[in-house]
Each structure stands twice: as C-alpha cells, then as structure tokens.
CSV table of C-alpha atoms in Angstrom, one decimal:
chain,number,residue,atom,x,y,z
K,1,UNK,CA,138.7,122.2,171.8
K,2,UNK,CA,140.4,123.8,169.2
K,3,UNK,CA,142.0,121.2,167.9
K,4,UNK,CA,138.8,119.3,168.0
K,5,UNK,CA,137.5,122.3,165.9
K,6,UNK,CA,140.4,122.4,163.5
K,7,UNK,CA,140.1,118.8,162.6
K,8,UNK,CA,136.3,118.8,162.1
K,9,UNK,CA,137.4,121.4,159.7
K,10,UNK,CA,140.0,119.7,158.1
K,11,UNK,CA,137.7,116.5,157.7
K,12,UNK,CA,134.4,118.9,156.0
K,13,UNK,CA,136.8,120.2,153.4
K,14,UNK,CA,138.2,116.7,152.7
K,15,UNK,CA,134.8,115.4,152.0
K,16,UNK,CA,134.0,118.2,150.1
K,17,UNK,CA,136.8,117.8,148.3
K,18,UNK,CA,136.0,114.6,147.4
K,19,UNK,CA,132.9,114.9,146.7
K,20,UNK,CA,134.0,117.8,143.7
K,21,UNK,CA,136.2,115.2,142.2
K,22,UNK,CA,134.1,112.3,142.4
K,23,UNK,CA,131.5,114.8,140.8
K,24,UNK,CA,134.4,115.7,138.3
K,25,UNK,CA,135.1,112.3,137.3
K,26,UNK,CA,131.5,111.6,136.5
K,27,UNK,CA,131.0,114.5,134.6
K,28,UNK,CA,134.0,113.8,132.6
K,29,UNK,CA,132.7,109.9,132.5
K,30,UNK,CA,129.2,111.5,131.1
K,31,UNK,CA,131.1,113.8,128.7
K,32,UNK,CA,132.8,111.8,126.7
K,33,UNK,CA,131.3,108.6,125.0
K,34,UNK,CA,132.7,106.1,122.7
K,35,UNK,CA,129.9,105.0,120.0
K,36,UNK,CA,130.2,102.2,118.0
K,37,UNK,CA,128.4,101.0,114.5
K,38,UNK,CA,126.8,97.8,115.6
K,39,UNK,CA,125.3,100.2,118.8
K,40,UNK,CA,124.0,102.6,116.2
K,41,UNK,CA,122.2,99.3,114.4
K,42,UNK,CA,120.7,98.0,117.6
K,43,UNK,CA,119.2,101.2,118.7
K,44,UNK,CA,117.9,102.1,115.7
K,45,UNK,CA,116.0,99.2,115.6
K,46,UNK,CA,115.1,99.5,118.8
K,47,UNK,CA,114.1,103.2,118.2
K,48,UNK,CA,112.0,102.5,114.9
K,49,UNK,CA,108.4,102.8,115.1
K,50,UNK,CA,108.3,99.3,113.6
K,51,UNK,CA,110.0,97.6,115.9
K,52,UNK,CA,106.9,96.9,118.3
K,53,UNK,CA,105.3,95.9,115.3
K,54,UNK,CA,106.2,92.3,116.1
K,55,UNK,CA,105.1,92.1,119.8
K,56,UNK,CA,101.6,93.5,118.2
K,57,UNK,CA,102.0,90.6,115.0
K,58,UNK,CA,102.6,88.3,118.0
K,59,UNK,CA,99.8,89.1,120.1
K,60,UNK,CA,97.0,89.1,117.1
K,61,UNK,CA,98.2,85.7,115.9
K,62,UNK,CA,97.1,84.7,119.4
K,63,UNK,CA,93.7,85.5,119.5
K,64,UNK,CA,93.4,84.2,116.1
K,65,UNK,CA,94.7,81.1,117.3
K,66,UNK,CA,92.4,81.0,120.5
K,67,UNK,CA,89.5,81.5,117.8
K,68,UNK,CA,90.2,78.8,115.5
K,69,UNK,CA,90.9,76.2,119.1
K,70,UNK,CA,87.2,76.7,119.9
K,71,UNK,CA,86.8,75.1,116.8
K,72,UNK,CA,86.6,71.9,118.5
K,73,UNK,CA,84.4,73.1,120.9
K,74,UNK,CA,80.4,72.7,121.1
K,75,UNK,CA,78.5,75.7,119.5
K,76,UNK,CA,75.1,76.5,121.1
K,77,UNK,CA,72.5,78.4,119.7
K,78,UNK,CA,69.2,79.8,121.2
K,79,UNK,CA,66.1,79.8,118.8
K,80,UNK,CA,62.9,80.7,119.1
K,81,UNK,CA,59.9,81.2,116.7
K,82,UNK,CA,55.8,81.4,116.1
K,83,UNK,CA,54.6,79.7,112.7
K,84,UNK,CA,51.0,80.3,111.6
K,85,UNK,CA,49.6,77.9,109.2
K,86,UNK,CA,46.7,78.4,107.4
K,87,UNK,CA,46.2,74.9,106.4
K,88,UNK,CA,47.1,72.2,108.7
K,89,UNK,CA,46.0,68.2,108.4
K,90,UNK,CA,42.7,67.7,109.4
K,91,UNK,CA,42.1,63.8,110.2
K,92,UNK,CA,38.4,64.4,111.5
K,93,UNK,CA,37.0,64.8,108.0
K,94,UNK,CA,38.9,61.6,106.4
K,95,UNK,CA,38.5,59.5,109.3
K,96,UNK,CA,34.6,60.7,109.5
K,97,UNK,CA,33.8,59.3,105.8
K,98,UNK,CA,34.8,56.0,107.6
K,99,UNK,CA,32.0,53.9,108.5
K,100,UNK,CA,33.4,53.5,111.9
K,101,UNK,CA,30.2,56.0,113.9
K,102,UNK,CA,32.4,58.8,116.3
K,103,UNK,CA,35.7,58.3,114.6
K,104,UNK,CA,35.5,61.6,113.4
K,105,UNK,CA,35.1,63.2,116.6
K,106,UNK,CA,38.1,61.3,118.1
K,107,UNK,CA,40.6,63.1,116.5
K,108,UNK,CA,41.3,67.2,116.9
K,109,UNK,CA,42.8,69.3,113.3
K,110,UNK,CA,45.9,70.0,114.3
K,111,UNK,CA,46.3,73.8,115.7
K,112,UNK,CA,47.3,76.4,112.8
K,113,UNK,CA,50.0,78.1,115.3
K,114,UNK,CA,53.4,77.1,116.2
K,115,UNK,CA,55.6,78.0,119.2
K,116,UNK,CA,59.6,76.8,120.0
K,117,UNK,CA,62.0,78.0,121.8
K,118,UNK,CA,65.0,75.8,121.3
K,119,UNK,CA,68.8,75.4,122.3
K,120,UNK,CA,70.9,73.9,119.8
K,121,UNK,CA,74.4,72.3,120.5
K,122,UNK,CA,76.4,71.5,118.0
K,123,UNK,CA,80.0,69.4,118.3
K,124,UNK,CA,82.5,68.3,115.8
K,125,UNK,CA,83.7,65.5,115.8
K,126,UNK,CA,86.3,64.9,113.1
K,127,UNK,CA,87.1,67.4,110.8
K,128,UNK,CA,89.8,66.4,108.7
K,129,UNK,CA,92.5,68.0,110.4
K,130,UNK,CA,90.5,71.9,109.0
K,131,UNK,CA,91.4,73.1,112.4
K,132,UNK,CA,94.7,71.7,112.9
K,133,UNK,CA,96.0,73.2,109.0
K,134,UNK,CA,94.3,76.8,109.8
K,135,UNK,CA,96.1,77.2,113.2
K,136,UNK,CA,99.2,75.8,111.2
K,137,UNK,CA,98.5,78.5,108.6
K,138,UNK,CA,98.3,81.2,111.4
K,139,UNK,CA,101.4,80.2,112.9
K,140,UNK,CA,103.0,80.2,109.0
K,141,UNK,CA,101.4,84.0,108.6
K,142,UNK,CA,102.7,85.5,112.2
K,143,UNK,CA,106.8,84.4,111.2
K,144,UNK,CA,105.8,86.0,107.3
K,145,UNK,CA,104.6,89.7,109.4
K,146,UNK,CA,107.7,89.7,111.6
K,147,UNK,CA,110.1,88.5,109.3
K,148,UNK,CA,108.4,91.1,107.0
K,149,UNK,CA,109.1,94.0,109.7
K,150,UNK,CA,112.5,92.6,110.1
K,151,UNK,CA,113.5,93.0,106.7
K,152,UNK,CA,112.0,96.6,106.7
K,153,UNK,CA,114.0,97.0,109.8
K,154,UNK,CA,117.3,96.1,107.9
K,155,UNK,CA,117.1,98.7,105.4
K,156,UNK,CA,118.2,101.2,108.8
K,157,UNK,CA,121.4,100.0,108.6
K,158,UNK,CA,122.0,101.8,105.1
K,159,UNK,CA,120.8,104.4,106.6
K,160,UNK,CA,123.1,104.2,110.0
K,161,UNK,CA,126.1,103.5,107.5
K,162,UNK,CA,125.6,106.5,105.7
K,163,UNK,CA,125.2,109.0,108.5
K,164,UNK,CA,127.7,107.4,110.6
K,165,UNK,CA,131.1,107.4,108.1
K,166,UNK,CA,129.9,110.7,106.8
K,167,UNK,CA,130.6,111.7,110.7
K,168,UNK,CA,133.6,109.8,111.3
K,169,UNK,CA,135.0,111.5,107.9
K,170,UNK,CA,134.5,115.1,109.0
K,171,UNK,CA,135.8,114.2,112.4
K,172,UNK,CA,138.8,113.6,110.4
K,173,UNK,CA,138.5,116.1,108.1
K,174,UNK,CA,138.6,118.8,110.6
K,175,UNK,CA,141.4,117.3,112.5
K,176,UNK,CA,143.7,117.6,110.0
K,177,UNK,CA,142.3,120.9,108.6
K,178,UNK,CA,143.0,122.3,112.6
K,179,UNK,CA,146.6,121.0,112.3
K,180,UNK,CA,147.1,122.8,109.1
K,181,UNK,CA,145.4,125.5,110.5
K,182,UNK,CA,147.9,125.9,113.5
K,183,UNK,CA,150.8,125.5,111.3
K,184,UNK,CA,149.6,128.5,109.3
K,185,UNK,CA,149.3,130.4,111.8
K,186,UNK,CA,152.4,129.5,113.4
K,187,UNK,CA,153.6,130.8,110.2
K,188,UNK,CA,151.7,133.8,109.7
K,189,UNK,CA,153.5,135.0,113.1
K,190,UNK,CA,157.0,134.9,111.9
K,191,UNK,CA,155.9,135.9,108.4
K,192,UNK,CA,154.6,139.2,110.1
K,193,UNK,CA,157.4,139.9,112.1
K,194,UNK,CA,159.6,139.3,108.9
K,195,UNK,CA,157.8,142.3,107.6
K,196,UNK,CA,158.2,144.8,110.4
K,197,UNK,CA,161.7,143.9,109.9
K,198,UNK,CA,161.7,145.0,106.0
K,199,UNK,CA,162.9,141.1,104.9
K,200,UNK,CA,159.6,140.0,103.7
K,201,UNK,CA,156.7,141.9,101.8
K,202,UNK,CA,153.0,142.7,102.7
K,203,UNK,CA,151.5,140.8,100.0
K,204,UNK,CA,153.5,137.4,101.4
K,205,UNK,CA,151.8,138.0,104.9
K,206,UNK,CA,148.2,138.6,102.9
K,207,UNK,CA,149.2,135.5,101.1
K,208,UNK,CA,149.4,133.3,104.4
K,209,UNK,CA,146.3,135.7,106.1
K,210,UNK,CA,144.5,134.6,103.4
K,211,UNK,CA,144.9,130.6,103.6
K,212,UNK,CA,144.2,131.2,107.4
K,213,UNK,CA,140.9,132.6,106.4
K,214,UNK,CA,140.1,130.0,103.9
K,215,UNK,CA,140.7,127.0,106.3
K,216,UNK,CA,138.7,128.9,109.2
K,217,UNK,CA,135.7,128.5,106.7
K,218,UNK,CA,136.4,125.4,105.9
K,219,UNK,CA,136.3,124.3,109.6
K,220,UNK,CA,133.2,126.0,109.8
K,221,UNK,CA,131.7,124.6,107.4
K,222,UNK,CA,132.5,121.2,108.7
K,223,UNK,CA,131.4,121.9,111.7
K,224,UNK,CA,128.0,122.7,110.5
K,225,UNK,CA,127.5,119.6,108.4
K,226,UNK,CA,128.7,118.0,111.1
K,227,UNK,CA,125.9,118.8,113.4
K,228,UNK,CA,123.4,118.1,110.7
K,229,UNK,CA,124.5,114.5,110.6
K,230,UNK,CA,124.9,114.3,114.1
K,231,UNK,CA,121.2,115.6,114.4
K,232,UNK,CA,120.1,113.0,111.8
K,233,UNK,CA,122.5,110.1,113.5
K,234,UNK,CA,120.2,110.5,116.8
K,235,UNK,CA,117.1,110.9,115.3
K,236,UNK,CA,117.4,107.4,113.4
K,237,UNK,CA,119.0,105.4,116.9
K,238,UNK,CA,117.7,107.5,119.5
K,239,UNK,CA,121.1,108.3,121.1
K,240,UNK,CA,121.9,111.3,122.4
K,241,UNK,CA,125.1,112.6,121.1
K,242,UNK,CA,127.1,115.6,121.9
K,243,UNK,CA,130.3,117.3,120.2
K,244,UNK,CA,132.5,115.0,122.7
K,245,UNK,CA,131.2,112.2,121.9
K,246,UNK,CA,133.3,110.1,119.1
K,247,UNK,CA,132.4,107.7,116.8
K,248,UNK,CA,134.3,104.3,116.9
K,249,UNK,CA,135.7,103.7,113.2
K,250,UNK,CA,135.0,99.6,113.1
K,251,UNK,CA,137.8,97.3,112.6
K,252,UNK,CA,136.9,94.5,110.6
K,253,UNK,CA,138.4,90.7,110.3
K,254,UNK,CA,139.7,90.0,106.3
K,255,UNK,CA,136.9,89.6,104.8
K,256,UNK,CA,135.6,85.8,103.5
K,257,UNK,CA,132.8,85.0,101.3
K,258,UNK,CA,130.2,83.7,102.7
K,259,UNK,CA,126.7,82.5,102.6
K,260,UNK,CA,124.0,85.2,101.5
K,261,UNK,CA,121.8,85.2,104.6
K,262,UNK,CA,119.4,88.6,104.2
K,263,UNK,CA,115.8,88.9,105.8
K,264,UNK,CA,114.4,89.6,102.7
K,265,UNK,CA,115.3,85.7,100.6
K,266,UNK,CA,114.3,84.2,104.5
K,267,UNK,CA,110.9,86.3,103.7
K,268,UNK,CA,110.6,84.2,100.7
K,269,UNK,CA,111.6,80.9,101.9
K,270,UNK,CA,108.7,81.7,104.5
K,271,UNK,CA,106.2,82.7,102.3
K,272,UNK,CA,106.7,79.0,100.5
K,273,UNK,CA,106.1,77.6,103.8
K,274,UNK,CA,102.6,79.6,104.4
K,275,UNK,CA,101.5,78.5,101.0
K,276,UNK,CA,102.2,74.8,101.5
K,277,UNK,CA,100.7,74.7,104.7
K,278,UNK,CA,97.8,76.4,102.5
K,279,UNK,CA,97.9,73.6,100.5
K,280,UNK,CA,97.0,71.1,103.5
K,281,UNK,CA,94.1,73.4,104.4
K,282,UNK,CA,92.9,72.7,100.9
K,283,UNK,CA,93.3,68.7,101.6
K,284,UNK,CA,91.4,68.8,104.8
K,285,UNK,CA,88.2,70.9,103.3
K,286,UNK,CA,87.9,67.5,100.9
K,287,UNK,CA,87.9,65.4,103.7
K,288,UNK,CA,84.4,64.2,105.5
K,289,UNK,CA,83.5,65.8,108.2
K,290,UNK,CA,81.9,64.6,111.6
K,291,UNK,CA,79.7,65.9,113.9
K,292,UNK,CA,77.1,65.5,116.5
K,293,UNK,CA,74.2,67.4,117.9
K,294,UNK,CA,71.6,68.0,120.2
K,295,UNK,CA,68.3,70.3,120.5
K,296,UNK,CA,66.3,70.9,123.9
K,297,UNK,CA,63.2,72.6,123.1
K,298,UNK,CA,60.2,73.5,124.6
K,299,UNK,CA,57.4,74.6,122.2
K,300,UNK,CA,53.4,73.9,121.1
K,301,UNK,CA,53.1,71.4,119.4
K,302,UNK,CA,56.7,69.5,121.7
K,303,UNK,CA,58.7,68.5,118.8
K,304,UNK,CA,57.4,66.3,116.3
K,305,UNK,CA,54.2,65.3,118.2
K,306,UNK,CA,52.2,67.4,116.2
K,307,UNK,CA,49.1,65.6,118.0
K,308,UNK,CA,50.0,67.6,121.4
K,309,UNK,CA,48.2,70.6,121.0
K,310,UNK,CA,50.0,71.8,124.7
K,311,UNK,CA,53.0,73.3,125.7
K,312,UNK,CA,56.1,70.6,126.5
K,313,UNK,CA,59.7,70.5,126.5
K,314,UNK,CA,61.5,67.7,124.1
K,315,UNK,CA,65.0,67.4,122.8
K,316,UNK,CA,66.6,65.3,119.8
K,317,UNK,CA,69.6,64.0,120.0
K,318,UNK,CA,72.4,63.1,116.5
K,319,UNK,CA,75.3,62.7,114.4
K,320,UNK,CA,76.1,63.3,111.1
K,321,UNK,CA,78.4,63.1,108.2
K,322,UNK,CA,79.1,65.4,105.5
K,323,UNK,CA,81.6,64.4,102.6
K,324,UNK,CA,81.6,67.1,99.4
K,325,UNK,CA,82.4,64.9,96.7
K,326,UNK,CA,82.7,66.9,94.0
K,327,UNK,CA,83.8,70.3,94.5
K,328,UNK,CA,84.0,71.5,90.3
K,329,UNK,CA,87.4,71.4,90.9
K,330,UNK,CA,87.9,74.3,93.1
K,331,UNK,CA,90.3,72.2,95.3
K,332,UNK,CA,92.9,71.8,91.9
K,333,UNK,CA,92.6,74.8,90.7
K,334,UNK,CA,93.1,76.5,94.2
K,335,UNK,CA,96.4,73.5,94.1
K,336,UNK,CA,97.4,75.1,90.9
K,337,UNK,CA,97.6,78.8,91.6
K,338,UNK,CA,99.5,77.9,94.9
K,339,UNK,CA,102.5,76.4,92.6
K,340,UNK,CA,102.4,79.3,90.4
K,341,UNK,CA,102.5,81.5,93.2
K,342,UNK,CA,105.8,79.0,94.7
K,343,UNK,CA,107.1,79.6,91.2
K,344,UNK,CA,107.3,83.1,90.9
K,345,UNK,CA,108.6,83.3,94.9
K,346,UNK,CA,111.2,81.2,93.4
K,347,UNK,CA,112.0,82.9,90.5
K,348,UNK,CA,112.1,86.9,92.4
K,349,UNK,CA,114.6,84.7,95.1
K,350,UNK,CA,117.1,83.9,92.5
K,351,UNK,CA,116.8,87.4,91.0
K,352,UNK,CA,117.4,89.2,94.1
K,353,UNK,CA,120.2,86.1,95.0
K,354,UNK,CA,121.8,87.0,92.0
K,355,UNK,CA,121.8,90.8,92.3
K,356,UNK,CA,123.1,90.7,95.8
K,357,UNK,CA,125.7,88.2,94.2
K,358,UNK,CA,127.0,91.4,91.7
K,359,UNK,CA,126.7,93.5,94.1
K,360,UNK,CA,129.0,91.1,96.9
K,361,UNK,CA,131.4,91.0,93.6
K,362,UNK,CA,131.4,94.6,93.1
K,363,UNK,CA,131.9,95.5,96.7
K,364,UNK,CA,134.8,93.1,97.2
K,365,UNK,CA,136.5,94.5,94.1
K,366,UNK,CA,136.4,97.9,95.8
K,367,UNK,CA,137.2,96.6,99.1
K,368,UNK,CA,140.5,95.6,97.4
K,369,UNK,CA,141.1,98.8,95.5
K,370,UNK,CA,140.9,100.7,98.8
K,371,UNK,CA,143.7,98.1,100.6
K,372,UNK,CA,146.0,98.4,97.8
K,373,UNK,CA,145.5,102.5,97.9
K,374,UNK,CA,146.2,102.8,101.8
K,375,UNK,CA,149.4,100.3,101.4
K,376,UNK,CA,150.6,103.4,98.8
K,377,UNK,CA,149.5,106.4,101.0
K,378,UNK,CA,151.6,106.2,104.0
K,379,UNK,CA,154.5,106.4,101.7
K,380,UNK,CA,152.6,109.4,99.7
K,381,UNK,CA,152.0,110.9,102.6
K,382,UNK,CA,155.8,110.7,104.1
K,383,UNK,CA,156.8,111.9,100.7
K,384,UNK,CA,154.8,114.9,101.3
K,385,UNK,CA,155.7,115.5,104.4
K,386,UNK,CA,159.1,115.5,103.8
K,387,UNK,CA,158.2,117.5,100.0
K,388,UNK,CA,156.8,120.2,103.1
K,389,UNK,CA,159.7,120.4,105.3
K,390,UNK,CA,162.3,121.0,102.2
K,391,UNK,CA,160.1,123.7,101.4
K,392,UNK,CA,159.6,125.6,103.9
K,393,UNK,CA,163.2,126.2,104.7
K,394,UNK,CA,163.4,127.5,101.5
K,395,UNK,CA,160.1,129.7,101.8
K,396,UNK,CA,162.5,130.4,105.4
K,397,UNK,CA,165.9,131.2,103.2
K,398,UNK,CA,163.7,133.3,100.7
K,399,UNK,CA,164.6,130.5,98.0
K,400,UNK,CA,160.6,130.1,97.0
K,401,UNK,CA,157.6,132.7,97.3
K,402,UNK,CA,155.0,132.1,100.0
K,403,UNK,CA,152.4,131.3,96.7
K,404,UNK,CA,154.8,128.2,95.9
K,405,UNK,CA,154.9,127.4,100.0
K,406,UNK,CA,151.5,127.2,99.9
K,407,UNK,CA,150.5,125.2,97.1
K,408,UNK,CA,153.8,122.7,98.2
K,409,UNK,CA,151.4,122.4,101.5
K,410,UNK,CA,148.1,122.0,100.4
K,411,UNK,CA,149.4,119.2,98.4
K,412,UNK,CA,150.2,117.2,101.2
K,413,UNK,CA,147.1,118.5,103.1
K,414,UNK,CA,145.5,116.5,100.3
K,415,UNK,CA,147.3,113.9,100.5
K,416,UNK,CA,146.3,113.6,104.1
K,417,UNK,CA,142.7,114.1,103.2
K,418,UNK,CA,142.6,111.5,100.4
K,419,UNK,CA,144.3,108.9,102.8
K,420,UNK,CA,141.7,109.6,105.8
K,421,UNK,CA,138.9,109.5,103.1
K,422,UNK,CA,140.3,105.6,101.7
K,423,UNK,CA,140.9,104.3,105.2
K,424,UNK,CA,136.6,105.4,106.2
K,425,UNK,CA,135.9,104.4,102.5
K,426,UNK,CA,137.2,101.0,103.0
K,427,UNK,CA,135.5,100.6,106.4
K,428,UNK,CA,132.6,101.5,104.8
K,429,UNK,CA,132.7,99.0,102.4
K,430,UNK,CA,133.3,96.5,104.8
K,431,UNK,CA,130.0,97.0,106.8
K,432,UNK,CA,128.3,97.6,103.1
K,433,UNK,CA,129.5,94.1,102.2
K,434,UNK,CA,128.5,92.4,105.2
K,435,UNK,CA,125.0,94.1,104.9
K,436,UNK,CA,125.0,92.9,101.3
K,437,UNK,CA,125.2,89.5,102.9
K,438,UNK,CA,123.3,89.8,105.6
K,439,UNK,CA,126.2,88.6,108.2
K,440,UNK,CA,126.4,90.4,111.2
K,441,UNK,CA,129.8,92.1,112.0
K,442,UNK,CA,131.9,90.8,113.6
C-alpha cells in the first residue's frame, strides 16, 4: 500500500510538473513575438475604419443594380378620379331641330360627372440598351469607390514605414548605448579602486561617473520614445505589442525597376472606363424606345362609351413608340464634356506618373548611397574598435587622461550608431521605393 501511495505521488507531481512547463513554454511562446512590415501593412488595413468601406460600396451597388433590373419589368399604377363638367354634348337639342318627330327624345345629354378607377400596366419593350448601359455604369462606379478606398488605404503604409523603422532604430540605438553602458561601468569599477589605492585621481572617477549618468538618460530617453511609437505602431494595425516583442528589419531582393503600378493611376484608368461607359448611356437615350400597355378600368361613363351613363368595367389595350429626334444637341455636348473630362484624367495621370518617376529616381540614388556607406562602415567601425582597445591600455598605463579615453570611445560609439542608422535607412528606402511603385514586397 505504500508503495501504491508513493507512486501515485510520484505520478501527481510529474504531471504537475509538466503541466508548469508546458505552461512555461507557452508563456514564453506568448512573450515573445516576431513582427514583420508586410504584417504591420495588412493589419492596418484591416484595422482602418475604411476598410469595410468596400463590403458597404459592394452591397449599395447591389440594390442599385436590383433597381435598375426592374427596369424591364411591367409598372402598374392604380388611378382613380371624379370629373364634373359643366357643359357636356347635348344631342337632344340638334337632333330635335330635325324634322324626324321624337328624335329628340331618343337620345339622353350626356351626364356632367365622371367616375374611374383604373389599373395601368405599363411594359417596355425595347429600350435601346438604357438599362443595359446604366447597370454597366453602376458596375463602372462600384470598382471607382473601392479602388478609391484602396488608394486611401495605401497611404497607411507611409504611415506603418515611419513608425515601424523609427522602432527598429531605437531598438538598436539602445542596444548599443547598453553595451557602452556596461563597458563604462566595468570601467568605473577599476577606476574607483585605482583611487582608493592613490594611482588615479577623484576627478578621473567623476569623469567616467559622469558618462555613466549621461548614457543612463540617454537610455531613458529612448525608452520613452520608444513606447510612444510602440503606442502609435498598435494603434494604426491593431496589434498588440509589448516590450518583448521585436520588430523584423526586412530583407529585401536587389532592387529592379519596374512598372509603376499605384492604386491611385488604376483610379484614373477606372474613372475613363466609367465615363465611356457614360458615353453609351448617352447613345441609348437617342435610340427609340418601345413599349406596350394596358388599362382595366371600371368607371361611369366605362371608357370611351360616353353614351353609358352606368357603372362598367372596360380595359384598352397598346404599344407605342417614342423616338426624340432632336434633342438641341444635349447628346454632343454631354459627348463633348466627357472627352474633356478623359483629357484632364489623362493629363493629372502623366503628372502624377512622372512625379512618382523623380521620386523612384531619387529613392534609387539614395538607396545606392546607403550600400556604398555600409560597404565603408564595417571597416570604420573595426578601425574604431581597434582605435578603442589601443586606448584604453594607455588610459590603463596612465599614458592618456580618462577625458581623451572617453572622447576615443564615444567616437566609435558613433560610429556604431551611424552604421545601425544606414543599414534601417537603407531598409527604409527599400520599402519607400517599392511603395513609390506600388509593388508589393517581396
């Protein structure tokens, strides 16, 4: 039995056990997370306000649609109305000059009021293809609105890029201010004990204490900028971030020139399509139209029987034409403002074609200017490095004053900054260009 006991024992604190470090490991899965730029785009997108714009765009162009099909079916109408006349035909007193005796008397005047009550159906036949260009012009103004959102929806990622290097570059910025940091520290220590012994002065361990103080603030500071942009980063794509979390600094293929492909000239090419699709709506209002109808009635006098001085149903049955033959040249003139209207589309596309052109050129001459600085600073930066070392075994042999130590390391601390600050520069540039173009990255 105890055996039994021990082993039940044994087995609850294995599970337990398990359990803790199955917990641990997805704590630690939750606690750190790798973000990239393109999942910043997307979920800023999918976070913005207009985003649902589209489904909304979508599901009004569909009831217009479903409005403009019943078109082609019949209309009915329900009428009803009392006439009084004061004056009606009275056939008694021509017919009773006649000399025909009791003519007169044969024939009734023709009641002064009027009752009908109608239902009138209406059906069009042909209609020169009205119906068919206005659902095409529907269709035309749905891809304009979304587009329209899209391009609004493109402008995030300047937004994204700007939050999201500015990130990435304090991340680094406070890496390398903590290594400098620790090695000033380090230093401080030795410096201090130098001075217990008699071999250094006060003022060199002040002179150390006070670098110490000036990078703490600096970190400090970082670390409050940082969580500003962090705050802004998750606002804009809705994730949330916390101070484990690290931003992925995108890797990009050499960079080729390619088409420009932005939402905003695909707005334009888009809007050319709506108006020429306006421009068949136009054709088809010239066009004859065709149509039949029907009325059932029931009414005093039925109809047209204005002898029937009862109530009676009646109905008519038709078809009719209708062809506007001259319009005062409305049709042209609505023609000609649609080409001036394709003309300055055409004219603002080149304009922004060209500008995004300069600015492609511009950001591939930087993009270049960054390469051929990083290709420099690794050797700067092993220069410095080594510039470091020298000098602190002299600082170490009392050959140079802790002021000269110093300014020997912040010199390569900067160093290390500027070369942290062309490598996110560049990537930046990279996403910048392929924004400029409108190419996803890849």
């Amino acid at each position: 039995m105890r055996i039994r006991k021990s082993i039940c024992q044994l087995s609850s604190i294995t599970f337990l056990l398990w359990i803790i470090l199955f917990s641990s490991g997805i704590d630690a899965i939750h606690a750190q997370k790798a973000v990239t730029l393109e999942e910043c785009y997307n979920s800023a997108v999918s976070a913005n306000i207009l985003n649902s714009e589209k489904n909304l765009f979508t599901e009004i162009s569909s009831i217009k649609d479903r409005n403009i099909s019943s078109g082609w079916l019949p209309s009915v109408d329900f009428n009803g109305s009392f006439i009084y006349n004061s004056d009606v035909p009275d056939l008694s007193s021509v017919l009773g000059s006649l000399p025909v005796p009791g003519l007169g008397n044969a024939f009734q005047p023709l009641p002064n009021d009027q009752y009908k009550l109608t239902i009138e159906i209406n059906q069009v036949i042909y209609d020169g293809g009205a119906i068919k260009s206005s659902r095409e012009l529907e269709r035309a103004g749905l891809k304009v609105n979304v587009k329209q959102t899209e391009a609004e929806l493109y402008k995030l990622k300047g937004q994204v890029n700007s939050v999201f290097f500015n990130i990435i570059l304090l991340e680094r910025q406070k890496e390398l201010l903590e290594n400098y940091l620790n090695v000033i520290e380090k230093r401080l220590m030795s410096v201090r004990s130098a001075v217990e012994n008699g071999v250094l002065t006060k003022a060199d361990a002040d002179m150390l204490l006070s670098e110490q103080i000036s990078l703490s603030q600096q970190i400090s500071e970082n670390e409050t900028r940082k969580k500003s942009f962090t705050k802004v980063l998750a606002s804009l794509t809705g994730i949330e971030l916390t101070e484990s979390d690290s931003l992925v600094l995108p890797e990009y293929q050499t960079i080729a020139r390619t088409d420009i492909i932005r939402p905003e000239l695909q707005l334009m090419d888009l809007k050319k399509d709506q108006l020429s699709v306006g421009e068949q709506l136009i054709r088809s209002k010239q066009m004859p139209k065709a149509f039949g109808f029907a009325t059932l009635g029931y009414g005093n006098p039925p109809g047209t029987n204005f002898f029937a001085n009862s109530f009676d149903t009646y109905y008519i049955i038709g078809a009719g034409i209708k062809w506007k033959i001259f319009d005062w040249n409305n049709a042209k003139n609505e023609r000609q403002i649609i080409s001036i209207q394709k003309n300055i589309i055409d004219s603002r596309k080149q304009d922004m074609t060209e500008t995004l052109e300069r600015q492609l050129e511009l950001k591939h001459s930087e993009i270049i200017n960054l390469e051929k600085l990083l290709e420099t600073d690794k050797q700067l930066v092993d220069l410095k490095k080594s510039i470091t070392r020298s000098a602190e075994s002299q600082y170490q042999n009392g050959v140079i004053t802790s002021s000269e130590y110093l300014y020997i390391l912040n010199s390569e601390k900067q160093v290390a900054v500027n070369s942290e600050i062309h490598k996110i520069n560049l990537a930046l540039a990279r996403a910048e260009y392929y924004n400029i173009s409108g190419t996803d990255i890849k």
